[in-house]
């Protein structure tokens, strides 16, 4: 199943099962789905498995006599040394270095449900060393560390359609791919407002680099696309649509528009263009504390904002057109000029909800 189909399937389930409630834990599931099935993730990136020397775990099928089970285990030079009674798993001692071979042999026996080495697992909770991580309440809330133990977004390119990016910020070192200015149709994507740098940091600031903040897309790359013509942060739909199409044509897997332009047909068609190329487009629900009565769009994943109590923020828009809710209050992120701040808004939640 493609990234797009996986996420839209989950969104459909959310609309059916979670209508009217905060969907913060569902957001974490979507985040895992996006990163795990995304290009660049491979099982070969996982650490080499380790297990307890000389130990195998097995579960017999129901009905096998104990004498017969002991005979099967002895046939592999093994001996039961303990049990996990609640699930009827037997702990078998075998010769060191023979764990895998014995487990395979036992698993082939028709009386054995499964057999495996007693694997030594890394924790599922990954804690980056960025000094501001302790203030990033939103990352544990969406269970991002558990997702990072599966994948950190390797090989993913996220296009940020906004006011530009402060490219020399220390938390963007090595994180940027070539971008574009759709307003002037040039390669000048310098941030003229600051909003774009805030948004980009939430999704793609360098993480576990002992600098600044941590981000959802730990190893994802950022494609800066400036869609604004002046420092007001406003953008024309035409510039946004051109930016989306450029992103789709130049390798972006995900695009974020922290605007409500998804309501307009031109932008919706550009979003469909990216979707047809296998990409995903996210947009913010808006900060007007109202239901604008818009129709849901199949081409843009619209995200509302929640707070640390897992409730909708007082200023976030809401309604049937909203697909997801994600943290959007006091989000640790990067600032234009090289510093850091904690902005709020659905502009941030649309990053975190991916």
mmCIF file of C-alpha atoms in Angstrom, residues 18-189:
data_model
loop_
_atom_site.group_PDB
_atom_site.id
_atom_site.type_symbol
_atom_site.label_atom_id
_atom_site.label_comp_id
_atom_site.label_asym_id
_atom_site.label_seq_id
_atom_site.Cartn_x
_atom_site.Cartn_y
_atom_site.Cartn_z
ATOM 1 C CA UNK A 18 -13.224 9.533 16.333
ATOM 2 C CA UNK A 19 -15.641 12.253 15.231
ATOM 3 C CA UNK A 20 -15.978 15.060 17.750
ATOM 4 C CA UNK A 21 -13.045 13.944 19.919
ATOM 5 C CA UNK A 22 -9.397 14.868 20.043
ATOM 6 C CA UNK A 23 -7.411 12.464 17.932
ATOM 7 C CA UNK A 24 -3.963 13.036 19.349
ATOM 8 C CA UNK A 25 -3.102 9.358 19.789
ATOM 9 C CA UNK A 26 -4.435 8.636 16.334
ATOM 10 C CA UNK A 27 -2.056 11.301 15.036
ATOM 11 C CA UNK A 28 0.850 9.310 16.472
ATOM 12 C CA UNK A 29 -0.367 6.254 14.538
ATOM 13 C CA UNK A 30 -0.516 8.259 11.322
ATOM 14 C CA UNK A 31 2.962 9.610 11.957
ATOM 15 C CA UNK A 32 4.288 6.056 12.324
ATOM 16 C CA UNK A 33 2.427 4.926 9.204
ATOM 17 C CA UNK A 34 3.871 7.770 7.115
ATOM 18 C CA UNK A 35 7.474 7.274 8.192
ATOM 19 C CA UNK A 36 7.589 3.485 8.333
ATOM 20 C CA UNK A 37 6.223 2.876 4.829
ATOM 21 C CA UNK A 38 8.038 5.860 3.358
ATOM 22 C CA UNK A 39 10.899 5.569 0.838
ATOM 23 C CA UNK A 40 14.298 5.229 2.470
ATOM 24 C CA UNK A 41 13.190 3.007 5.325
ATOM 25 C CA UNK A 42 14.665 -0.477 5.200
ATOM 26 C CA UNK A 43 14.827 -3.327 7.666
ATOM 27 C CA UNK A 44 18.564 -3.376 7.100
ATOM 28 C CA UNK A 45 18.810 -0.099 9.014
ATOM 29 C CA UNK A 46 17.916 -1.873 12.258
ATOM 30 C CA UNK A 47 20.710 -2.880 14.645
ATOM 31 C CA UNK A 48 22.015 -6.443 14.532
ATOM 32 C CA UNK A 49 19.732 -8.658 16.668
ATOM 33 C CA UNK A 50 21.133 -9.953 19.954
ATOM 34 C CA UNK A 51 19.807 -12.627 22.284
ATOM 35 C CA UNK A 52 20.550 -14.410 25.538
ATOM 36 C CA UNK A 53 23.383 -16.924 25.082
ATOM 37 C CA UNK A 54 22.151 -20.515 25.211
ATOM 38 C CA UNK A 55 18.466 -19.641 25.542
ATOM 39 C CA UNK A 56 15.439 -20.339 23.328
ATOM 40 C CA UNK A 57 11.771 -19.599 23.936
ATOM 41 C CA UNK A 58 9.068 -21.908 22.611
ATOM 42 C CA UNK A 59 5.327 -22.365 22.850
ATOM 43 C CA UNK A 60 3.891 -25.848 22.298
ATOM 44 C CA UNK A 61 0.600 -26.366 20.544
ATOM 45 C CA UNK A 62 -2.317 -27.353 22.791
ATOM 46 C CA UNK A 63 -2.694 -31.009 23.648
ATOM 47 C CA UNK A 64 0.873 -32.225 23.364
ATOM 48 C CA UNK A 65 1.811 -34.483 26.331
ATOM 49 C CA UNK A 66 4.621 -33.177 28.523
ATOM 50 C CA UNK A 67 6.642 -36.328 28.003
ATOM 51 C CA UNK A 68 6.473 -35.851 24.232
ATOM 52 C CA UNK A 69 7.496 -32.191 24.556
ATOM 53 C CA UNK A 70 10.512 -33.112 26.704
ATOM 54 C CA UNK A 71 11.467 -35.687 24.080
ATOM 55 C CA UNK A 72 11.297 -33.098 21.285
ATOM 56 C CA UNK A 73 13.400 -30.619 23.268
ATOM 57 C CA UNK A 74 15.950 -33.297 24.227
ATOM 58 C CA UNK A 75 16.249 -34.186 20.551
ATOM 59 C CA UNK A 76 17.838 -30.759 20.064
ATOM 60 C CA UNK A 77 20.108 -31.186 23.105
ATOM 61 C CA UNK A 78 17.895 -28.791 25.022
ATOM 62 C CA UNK A 79 16.417 -28.731 28.503
ATOM 63 C CA UNK A 80 13.506 -26.755 29.937
ATOM 64 C CA UNK A 81 14.723 -24.418 32.683
ATOM 65 C CA UNK A 82 11.651 -22.244 33.220
ATOM 66 C CA UNK A 83 8.164 -21.226 32.069
ATOM 67 C CA UNK A 84 6.072 -18.144 31.461
ATOM 68 C CA UNK A 85 2.886 -19.741 32.677
ATOM 69 C CA UNK A 86 0.293 -17.194 31.534
ATOM 70 C CA UNK A 87 1.150 -17.797 27.888
ATOM 71 C CA UNK A 88 2.620 -21.307 28.227
ATOM 72 C CA UNK A 89 6.023 -20.293 26.892
ATOM 73 C CA UNK A 90 8.903 -22.574 27.850
ATOM 74 C CA UNK A 91 12.445 -21.336 28.463
ATOM 75 C CA UNK A 92 14.880 -23.813 26.961
ATOM 76 C CA UNK A 93 18.593 -24.057 27.637
ATOM 77 C CA UNK A 94 20.656 -25.009 24.597
ATOM 78 C CA UNK A 95 24.305 -24.921 23.644
ATOM 79 C CA UNK A 96 25.721 -21.397 23.212
ATOM 80 C CA UNK A 97 26.040 -20.383 19.551
ATOM 81 C CA UNK A 98 23.279 -22.860 18.644
ATOM 82 C CA UNK A 99 20.293 -20.674 19.540
ATOM 83 C CA UNK A 100 19.195 -19.828 16.002
ATOM 84 C CA UNK A 101 19.684 -23.334 14.622
ATOM 85 C CA UNK A 102 17.793 -24.943 17.506
ATOM 86 C CA UNK A 103 14.975 -22.410 17.275
ATOM 87 C CA UNK A 104 14.566 -23.096 13.547
ATOM 88 C CA UNK A 105 14.549 -26.852 14.086
ATOM 89 C CA UNK A 106 11.993 -26.666 16.895
ATOM 90 C CA UNK A 107 9.760 -24.291 14.915
ATOM 91 C CA UNK A 108 9.518 -26.860 12.121
ATOM 92 C CA UNK A 109 8.098 -29.479 14.479
ATOM 93 C CA UNK A 110 4.317 -29.840 14.005
ATOM 94 C CA UNK A 111 3.787 -29.873 17.777
ATOM 95 C CA UNK A 112 5.476 -26.475 18.297
ATOM 96 C CA UNK A 113 3.604 -23.212 17.684
ATOM 97 C CA UNK A 114 6.752 -21.099 17.639
ATOM 98 C CA UNK A 115 10.357 -21.095 18.798
ATOM 99 C CA UNK A 116 12.808 -18.215 18.801
ATOM 100 C CA UNK A 117 15.981 -16.985 20.506
ATOM 101 C CA UNK A 118 15.421 -14.891 23.630
ATOM 102 C CA UNK A 119 16.072 -11.604 21.850
ATOM 103 C CA UNK A 120 17.675 -8.628 23.559
ATOM 104 C CA UNK A 121 15.671 -5.579 22.391
ATOM 105 C CA UNK A 122 16.603 -1.915 22.312
ATOM 106 C CA UNK A 123 14.165 0.381 24.144
ATOM 107 C CA UNK A 124 11.355 1.725 21.978
ATOM 108 C CA UNK A 125 11.828 5.159 23.529
ATOM 109 C CA UNK A 126 14.474 7.218 21.784
ATOM 110 C CA UNK A 127 15.611 10.384 23.563
ATOM 111 C CA UNK A 128 17.584 12.874 21.441
ATOM 112 C CA UNK A 129 20.304 14.983 23.034
ATOM 113 C CA UNK A 130 19.032 18.371 21.865
ATOM 114 C CA UNK A 131 19.120 20.705 24.904
ATOM 115 C CA UNK A 132 15.567 22.010 24.332
ATOM 116 C CA UNK A 133 14.035 18.555 23.990
ATOM 117 C CA UNK A 134 12.922 18.599 27.624
ATOM 118 C CA UNK A 135 10.590 21.492 26.790
ATOM 119 C CA UNK A 136 9.139 19.818 23.715
ATOM 120 C CA UNK A 137 6.014 18.438 25.416
ATOM 121 C CA UNK A 138 4.419 17.684 22.064
ATOM 122 C CA UNK A 139 6.884 14.986 20.976
ATOM 123 C CA UNK A 140 6.232 12.507 23.823
ATOM 124 C CA UNK A 141 2.525 13.374 23.586
ATOM 125 C CA UNK A 142 2.282 12.056 20.017
ATOM 126 C CA UNK A 143 4.595 9.147 20.908
ATOM 127 C CA UNK A 144 7.186 10.358 18.423
ATOM 128 C CA UNK A 145 10.050 8.627 20.297
ATOM 129 C CA UNK A 146 8.384 5.252 19.713
ATOM 130 C CA UNK A 147 8.087 6.066 16.014
ATOM 131 C CA UNK A 148 11.758 7.089 15.920
ATOM 132 C CA UNK A 149 12.719 3.610 17.111
ATOM 133 C CA UNK A 150 11.246 2.316 13.835
ATOM 134 C CA UNK A 151 12.309 5.063 11.458
ATOM 135 C CA UNK A 152 13.538 8.638 11.658
ATOM 136 C CA UNK A 153 12.330 9.761 8.247
ATOM 137 C CA UNK A 154 15.429 8.798 6.280
ATOM 138 C CA UNK A 155 15.024 9.598 2.591
ATOM 139 C CA UNK A 156 11.924 11.770 3.084
ATOM 140 C CA UNK A 157 11.760 15.270 1.583
ATOM 141 C CA UNK A 158 9.247 17.694 3.109
ATOM 142 C CA UNK A 159 8.441 20.823 1.123
ATOM 143 C CA UNK A 160 7.650 23.861 3.288
ATOM 144 C CA UNK A 161 5.488 26.325 1.327
ATOM 145 C CA UNK A 162 5.773 29.478 3.373
ATOM 146 C CA UNK A 163 7.677 32.739 3.823
ATOM 147 C CA UNK A 164 11.031 31.106 3.192
ATOM 148 C CA UNK A 165 13.679 29.620 5.486
ATOM 149 C CA UNK A 166 16.652 31.032 7.359
ATOM 150 C CA UNK A 167 19.024 28.616 5.640
ATOM 151 C CA UNK A 168 22.068 29.365 7.799
ATOM 152 C CA UNK A 169 20.316 28.480 11.064
ATOM 153 C CA UNK A 170 22.532 25.951 12.914
ATOM 154 C CA UNK A 171 19.625 23.494 13.264
ATOM 155 C CA UNK A 172 19.241 23.336 9.478
ATOM 156 C CA UNK A 173 22.836 22.308 8.813
ATOM 157 C CA UNK A 174 22.775 19.453 6.325
ATOM 158 C CA UNK A 175 18.972 19.414 6.291
ATOM 159 C CA UNK A 176 18.083 21.407 3.180
ATOM 160 C CA UNK A 177 17.633 20.320 -0.422
ATOM 161 C CA UNK A 178 17.377 22.827 -3.290
ATOM 162 C CA UNK A 179 14.293 25.018 -3.071
ATOM 163 C CA UNK A 180 12.474 27.681 -5.064
ATOM 164 C CA UNK A 181 10.651 30.988 -4.856
ATOM 165 C CA UNK A 182 7.341 30.541 -6.669
ATOM 166 C CA UNK A 183 6.404 34.188 -6.203
ATOM 167 C CA UNK A 184 9.443 35.592 -8.032
ATOM 168 C CA UNK A 185 10.193 32.309 -9.833
ATOM 169 C CA UNK A 186 13.762 32.409 -8.610
ATOM 170 C CA UNK A 187 15.952 30.496 -6.192
ATOM 171 C CA UNK A 188 15.717 33.196 -3.484
ATOM 172 C CA UNK A 189 13.987 31.445 -0.590
#
